[in-house]
Short mmCIF file of C-alpha atoms in Angstrom, two decimals:
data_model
loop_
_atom_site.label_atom_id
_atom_site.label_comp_id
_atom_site.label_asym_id
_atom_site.label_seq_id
_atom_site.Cartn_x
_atom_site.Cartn_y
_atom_site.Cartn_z
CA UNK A 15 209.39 100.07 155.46
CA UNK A 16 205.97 99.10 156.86
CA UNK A 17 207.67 98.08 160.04
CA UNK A 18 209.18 101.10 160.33
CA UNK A 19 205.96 103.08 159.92
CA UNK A 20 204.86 101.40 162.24
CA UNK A 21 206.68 102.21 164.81
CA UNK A 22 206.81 105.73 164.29
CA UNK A 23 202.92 105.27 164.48
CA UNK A 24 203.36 103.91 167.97
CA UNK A 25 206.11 106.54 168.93
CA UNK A 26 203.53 109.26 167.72
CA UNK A 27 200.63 107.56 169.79
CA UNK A 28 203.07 108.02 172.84
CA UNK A 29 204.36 111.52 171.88
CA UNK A 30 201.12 112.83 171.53
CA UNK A 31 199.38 111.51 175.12
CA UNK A 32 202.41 113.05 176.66
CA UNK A 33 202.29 116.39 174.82
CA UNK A 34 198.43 117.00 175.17
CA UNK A 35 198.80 115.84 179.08
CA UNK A 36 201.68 118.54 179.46
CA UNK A 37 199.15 120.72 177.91
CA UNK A 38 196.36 120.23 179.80
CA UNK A 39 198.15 119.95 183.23
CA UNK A 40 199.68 123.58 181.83
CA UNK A 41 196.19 124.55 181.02
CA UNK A 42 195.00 123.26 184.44
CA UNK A 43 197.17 126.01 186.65
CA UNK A 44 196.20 129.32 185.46
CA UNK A 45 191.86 128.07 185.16
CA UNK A 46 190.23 128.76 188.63
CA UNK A 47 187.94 125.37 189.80
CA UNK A 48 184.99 125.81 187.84
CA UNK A 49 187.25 127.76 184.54
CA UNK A 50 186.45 126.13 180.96
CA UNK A 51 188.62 125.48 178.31
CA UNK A 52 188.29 125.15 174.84
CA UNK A 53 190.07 123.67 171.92
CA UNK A 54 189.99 122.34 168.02
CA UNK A 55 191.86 119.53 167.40
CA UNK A 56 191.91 117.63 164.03
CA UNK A 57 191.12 113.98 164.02
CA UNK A 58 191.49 110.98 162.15
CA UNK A 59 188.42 110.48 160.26
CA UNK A 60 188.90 107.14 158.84
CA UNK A 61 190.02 105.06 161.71
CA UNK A 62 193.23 104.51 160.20
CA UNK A 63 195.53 106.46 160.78
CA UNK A 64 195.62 107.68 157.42
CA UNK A 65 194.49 111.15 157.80
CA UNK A 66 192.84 113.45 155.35
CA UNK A 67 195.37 113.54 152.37
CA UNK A 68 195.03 117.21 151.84
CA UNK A 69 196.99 117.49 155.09
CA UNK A 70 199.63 115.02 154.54
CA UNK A 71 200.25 116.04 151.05
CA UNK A 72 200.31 119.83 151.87
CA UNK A 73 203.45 119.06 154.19
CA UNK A 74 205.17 117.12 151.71
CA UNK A 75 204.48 119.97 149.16
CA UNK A 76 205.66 122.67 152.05
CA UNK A 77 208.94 120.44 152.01
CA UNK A 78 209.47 120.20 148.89
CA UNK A 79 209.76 123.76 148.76
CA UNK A 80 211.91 124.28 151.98
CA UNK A 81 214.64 122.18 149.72
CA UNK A 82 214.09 124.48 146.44
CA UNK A 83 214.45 127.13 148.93
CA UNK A 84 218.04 125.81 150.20
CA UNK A 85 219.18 125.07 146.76
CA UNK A 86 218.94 128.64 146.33
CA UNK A 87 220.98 129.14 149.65
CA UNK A 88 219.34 131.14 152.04
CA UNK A 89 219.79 128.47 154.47
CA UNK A 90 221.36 125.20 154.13
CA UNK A 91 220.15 121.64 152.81
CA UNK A 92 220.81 120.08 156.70
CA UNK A 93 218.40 122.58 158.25
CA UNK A 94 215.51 121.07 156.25
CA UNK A 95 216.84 117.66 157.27
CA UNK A 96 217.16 118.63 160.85
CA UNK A 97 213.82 120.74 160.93
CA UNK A 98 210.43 118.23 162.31
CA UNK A 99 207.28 119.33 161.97
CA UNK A 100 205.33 117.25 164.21
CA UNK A 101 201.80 116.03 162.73
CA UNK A 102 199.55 113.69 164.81
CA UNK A 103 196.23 113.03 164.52
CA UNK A 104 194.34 110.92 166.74
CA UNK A 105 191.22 108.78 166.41
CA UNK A 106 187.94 110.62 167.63
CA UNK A 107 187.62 108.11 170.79
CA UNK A 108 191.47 108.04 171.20
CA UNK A 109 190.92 111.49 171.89
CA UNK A 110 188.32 111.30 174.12
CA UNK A 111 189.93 109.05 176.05
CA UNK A 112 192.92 111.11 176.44
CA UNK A 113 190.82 113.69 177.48
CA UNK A 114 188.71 111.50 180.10
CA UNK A 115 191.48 110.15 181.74
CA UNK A 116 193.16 113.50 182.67
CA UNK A 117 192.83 113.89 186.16
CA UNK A 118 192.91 117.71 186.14
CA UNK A 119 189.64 118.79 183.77
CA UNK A 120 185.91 116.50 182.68
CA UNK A 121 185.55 116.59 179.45
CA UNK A 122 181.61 118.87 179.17
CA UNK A 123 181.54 118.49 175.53
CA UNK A 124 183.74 116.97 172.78
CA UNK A 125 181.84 117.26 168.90
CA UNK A 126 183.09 117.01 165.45
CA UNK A 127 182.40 120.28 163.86
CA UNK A 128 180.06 120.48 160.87
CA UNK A 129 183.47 120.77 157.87
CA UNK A 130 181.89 120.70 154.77
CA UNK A 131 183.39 118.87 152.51
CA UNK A 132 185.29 121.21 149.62
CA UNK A 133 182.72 120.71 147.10
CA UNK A 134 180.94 123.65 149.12
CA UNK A 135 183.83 125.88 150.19
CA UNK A 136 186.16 125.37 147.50
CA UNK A 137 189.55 127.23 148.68
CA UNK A 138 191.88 128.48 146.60
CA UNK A 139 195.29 127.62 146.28
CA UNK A 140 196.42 131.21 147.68
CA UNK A 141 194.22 131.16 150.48
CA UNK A 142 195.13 127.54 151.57
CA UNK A 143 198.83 128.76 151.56
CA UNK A 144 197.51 131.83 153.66
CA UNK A 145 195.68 129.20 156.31
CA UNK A 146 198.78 126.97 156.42
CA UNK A 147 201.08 129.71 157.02
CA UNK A 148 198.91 131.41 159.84
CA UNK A 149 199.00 127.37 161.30
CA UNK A 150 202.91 126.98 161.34
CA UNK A 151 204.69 130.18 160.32
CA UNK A 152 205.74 130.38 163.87
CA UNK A 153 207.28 126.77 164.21
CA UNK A 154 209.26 127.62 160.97
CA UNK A 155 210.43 131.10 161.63
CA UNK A 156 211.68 129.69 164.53
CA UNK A 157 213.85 127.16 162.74
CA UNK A 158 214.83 128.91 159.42
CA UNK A 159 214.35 132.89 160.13
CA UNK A 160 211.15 135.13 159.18
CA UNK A 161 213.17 136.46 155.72
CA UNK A 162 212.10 133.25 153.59
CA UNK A 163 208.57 132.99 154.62
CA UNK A 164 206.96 135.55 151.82
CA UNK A 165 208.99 133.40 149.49
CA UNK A 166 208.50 129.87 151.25
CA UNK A 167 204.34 130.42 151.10
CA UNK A 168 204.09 132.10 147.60
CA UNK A 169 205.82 128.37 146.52
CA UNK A 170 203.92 126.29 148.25
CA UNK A 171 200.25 128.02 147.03
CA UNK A 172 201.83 127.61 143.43
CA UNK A 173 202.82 123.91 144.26
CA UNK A 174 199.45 123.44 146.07
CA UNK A 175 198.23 124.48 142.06
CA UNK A 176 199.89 122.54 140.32
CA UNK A 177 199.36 118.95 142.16
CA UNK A 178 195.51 119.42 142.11
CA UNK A 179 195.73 119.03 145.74
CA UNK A 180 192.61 120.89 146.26
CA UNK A 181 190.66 119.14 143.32
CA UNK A 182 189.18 116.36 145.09
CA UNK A 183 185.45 117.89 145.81
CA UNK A 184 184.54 115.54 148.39
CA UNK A 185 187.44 115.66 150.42
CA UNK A 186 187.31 116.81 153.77
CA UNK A 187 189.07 116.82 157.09
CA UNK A 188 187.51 116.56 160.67
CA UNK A 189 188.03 118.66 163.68
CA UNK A 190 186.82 117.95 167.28
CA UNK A 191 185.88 120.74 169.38
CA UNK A 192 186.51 119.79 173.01
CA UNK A 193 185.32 121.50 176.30
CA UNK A 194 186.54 120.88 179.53
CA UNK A 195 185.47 121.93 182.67
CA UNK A 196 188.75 122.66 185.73
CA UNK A 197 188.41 120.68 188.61
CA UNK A 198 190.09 121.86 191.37
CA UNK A 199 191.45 119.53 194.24
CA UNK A 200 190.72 120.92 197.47
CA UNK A 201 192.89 120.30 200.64
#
C-alpha cells in the first residue's frame, strides 16, 4: 500500500508540472510582453505531502456522498468509480520552481497569504459546503449532470457536521499567491 502511494505521489508530481506548464504556456498567448498574471494556488504546508486534512477529508466526505447518492439511483455506482477529481498540492519551493523555470513568464512575486487559522474565522458547515461547491461544481456537473448538485452539497455540509471536520481550531491551509510578469520573445 505504501508503495503504491507512492507512486501515485510521483505520478501526481509529474501530472501537475505538466498541467500548470500547459497552463501557463496557455496563459502566455493571449498576455501582451509586459501583461501580468495572477493566481492562488494551495500548497503543502508541512513539507510532506500530507496536506491540510480539512481538504483531504472534505473529498472523502464529498465521495461518500456521491455513492449514497447512486444508491438512490440517479446515476449509477460506476460513474463514481470512473469520476477523478484531481487534487495536488505542491511544496511552496516546488512551486516556485515550477514557476521559475517556465520559459514564457518571471515569477514578480510569489507569497503565502495571511489564512488564519479557523480558530478566528470559524466556518460553518453550510458555508464550507457553499465554498466547496463554488470550487468544483463545474468538474462534477460535468461528469454526473447539474440535477443532483442541490442534493449532493446539502449532504456533504451535513456530513461535514457530523465528522467534526471543522472542529480542529488551529487548523489551517496555505495558499500562495503568485505573480508573473509575460515575457515576450522578440524576432
Amino acid at each position: 500500500m505504501a508503495e503504491d502511494q507512492f507512486y501515485a505521489m510521483n505520478e501526481g508530481d509529474v501530472q501537475f508540472a505538466n498541467d500548470l506548464h500547459s497552463f501557463l504556456k496557455a496563459r502566455a498567448e493571449g498576455l501582451v510582453d509586459g501583461g501580468l498574471l495572477a493566481f492562488i494556488h494551495g500548497v503543502d504546508p508541512n513539507g510532506n505531502k500530507d496536506t491540510s486534512k480539512i481538504t483531504l477529508l472534505s473529498f472523502e466526505l464529498l465521495g461518500s456522498c456521491l455513492v449514497d447518492l447512486a444508491k438512490k439511483g440517479p446515476f449509477d455506482i460506476s460513474q463514481v468509480d470512473s469520476f477523478n477529481l484531481p487534487k495536488y498540492f505542491p511544496f511552496h519551493d516546488e512551486l516556485k520552481a515550477l514557476v521559475e523555470r517556465n520559459q514564457d513568464f518571471s515569477l514578480e512575486r510569489m507569497e503565502i497569504l495571511d489564512n488564519p487559522p479557523k480558530r478566528l474565522t470559524n466556518p460553518d458547515p453550510k458555508s464550507f459546503a457553499t465554498f466547496m461547491r463554488v470550487l468544483i461544481e463545474g468538474l462534477l456537473q460535468n461528469h454526473f449532470g447539474s440535477e443532483i448538485m442541490d442534493e449532493l452539497f446539502k449532504r456533504h455540509g451535513e456530513k461535514v457536521e457530523e465528522s467534526g471536520l471543522l472542529s480542529d481550531p488551529n487548523e489551517n491551509s496555505l495558499m500562495a499567491l503568485v505573480l508573473l510578469k509575460c515575457k515576450r520573445m522578440t524576432i
